[in-house]
Amino acid sequence: GAVVSQHPSWVICKSGTSVKIECRSLDFQATTMFWYRQFPKQSLMLMATSNEGSKATYEQGVEKDKFLINHASLTLSTLTVTSAHPEDSSFYICSANPGTSGYEQYFGPGTRLTVT
Amino acid sequence: QKEVEQDPGPLSVPEGAIVSLNCTYSNSAFQYFMWYRQYSRKGPELLMYTYSSGNKEDGRFTAQVDKSSKYISLFIRDSQPSDSATYLCAMSALGTGRRALTFGSGTRLQVQP
């Protein structure tokens, strides 16, 4: 149980274009989903927290107009990187919390974004 | 000072060894403690999840939490080459409303066959 999927697993795009990444909880409903960014050999950096049906909460320093997050249902959250630039190239990982009494998060497999 | 400190390693051990991974933290409000395993270019996988102090065992893995010392550990018995990965500790405070986790920087483990 507690499986989270992400799509696509790897994407290459040109500078200036937008890319959408999907995160789905496959066997549970996720009231809260999280988006992280990870650079090589570094730990996870939380970008934003999204709750179903409400606006995402962004961490300090994360541009909300650049990283658009939508949590339209209890099983789907999307991250759109708008007007991507090479410095946005990174590993993006989502996670989901089942929303019961616990605080554990279940992670997706990640999406590797390369902006050329 | 970071809220959660974790030795980045790398830690290299022979197959069959007992591995000890540790994190210290400064926020006394942390109540939920997790250990994740992350293989290269993959998402983290939840290994152990404990609440407050005490021990929890699951197969070859044992998690310990000592809140008085603000110290948590993960022990891996009979380590295997397939255990080679980065291990991340994570924790959360009760009642913050955010359900966000604070992660350690991760310890890279290499189990030599």
Coordinates of N, CA, C and O in Angstrom, one line a residue, chain A residues 11 23-24 28 32 38 41 43 48 51-53 58 73 77 90 95-96 99-100 105-106 110 115:
Chain A
V11 N 12.2 14.4 -18.2 CA 11.7 15.3 -19.3 C 12.8 16.3 -19.6 O 13.5 16.7 -18.7
C23 N 1.6 14.1 -9.9 CA 1.9 13.3 -8.8 C 0.5 12.7 -8.3 O -0.5 13.4 -8.1
R24 N 0.5 11.4 -8.3 CA -0.8 10.7 -7.9 C -0.6 9.7 -6.8 O 0.4 9.0 -6.8
F28 N -4.5 5.5 -1.9 CA -5.0 6.2 -0.7 C -5.3 7.6 -1.1 O -4.9 8.1 -2.2
T32 N -2.9 16.1 1.9 CA -1.8 17.0 1.8 C -0.7 16.3 0.9 O -0.4 15.1 1.1
Q38 N 15.6 18.3 -5.4 CA 16.8 17.7 -4.9 C 18.0 17.9 -5.9 O 17.8 17.5 -7.0
K41 N 23.6 14.8 -4.7 CA 24.2 14.5 -3.5 C 23.8 15.5 -2.4 O 24.6 15.7 -1.4
S43 N 20.3 16.9 0.1 CA 19.1 16.4 0.7 C 17.9 17.1 0.0 O 18.1 17.9 -0.9
A48 N 7.0 23.4 -1.6 CA 5.6 23.9 -1.2 C 4.8 22.7 -0.7 O 5.1 21.5 -0.9
N51 N -2.7 21.5 -0.2 CA -3.9 20.8 0.4 C -5.0 20.8 -0.7 O -5.2 21.8 -1.3
E52 N -5.7 19.7 -0.7 CA -6.7 19.6 -1.7 C -7.7 20.7 -1.7 O -8.2 21.0 -0.6
G53 N -8.0 21.3 -2.8 CA -9.0 22.4 -2.9 C -8.5 23.7 -2.4 O -9.4 24.7 -2.4
Y58 N 3.9 28.1 -0.1 CA 5.3 28.0 -0.7 C 6.3 28.3 0.4 O 6.1 29.2 1.3
S73 N -7.6 17.2 -6.7 CA -8.4 16.1 -6.1 C -7.6 15.5 -5.0 O -6.4 15.9 -4.8
S77 N -1.9 15.9 -7.6 CA -1.3 17.2 -7.5 C -0.4 17.4 -8.7 O 0.2 16.5 -9.2
S90 N 16.7 19.9 -12.4 CA 16.8 19.3 -11.0 C 16.0 18.1 -11.0 O 15.4 17.7 -12.0
S95 N 5.5 14.1 -2.6 CA 5.2 13.1 -1.5 C 3.7 13.4 -1.1 O 3.2 14.4 -1.4
A96 N 3.1 12.4 -0.4 CA 1.8 12.5 0.0 C 1.6 12.0 1.4 O 2.2 11.0 1.8
G99 N -3.2 11.7 5.7 CA -4.1 12.6 6.4 C -4.8 11.9 7.6 O -5.8 12.5 8.1
T100 N -4.2 10.8 8.0 CA -4.8 10.2 9.2 C -4.0 10.9 10.4 O -3.5 12.0 10.3
Q105 N 5.2 10.5 5.3 CA 5.0 10.9 3.9 C 5.5 9.8 3.0 O 6.5 9.1 3.3
Y106 N 4.8 9.5 1.9 CA 5.1 8.5 1.0 C 5.5 9.2 -0.3 O 4.8 10.1 -0.8
G110 N 10.1 10.4 -8.4 CA 10.9 11.6 -8.8 C 10.8 11.8 -10.3 O 10.5 10.9 -11.1
V115 N 16.6 21.3 -18.6 CA 16.3 22.4 -19.4 C 17.5 22.8 -20.3 O 18.5 23.1 -19.7

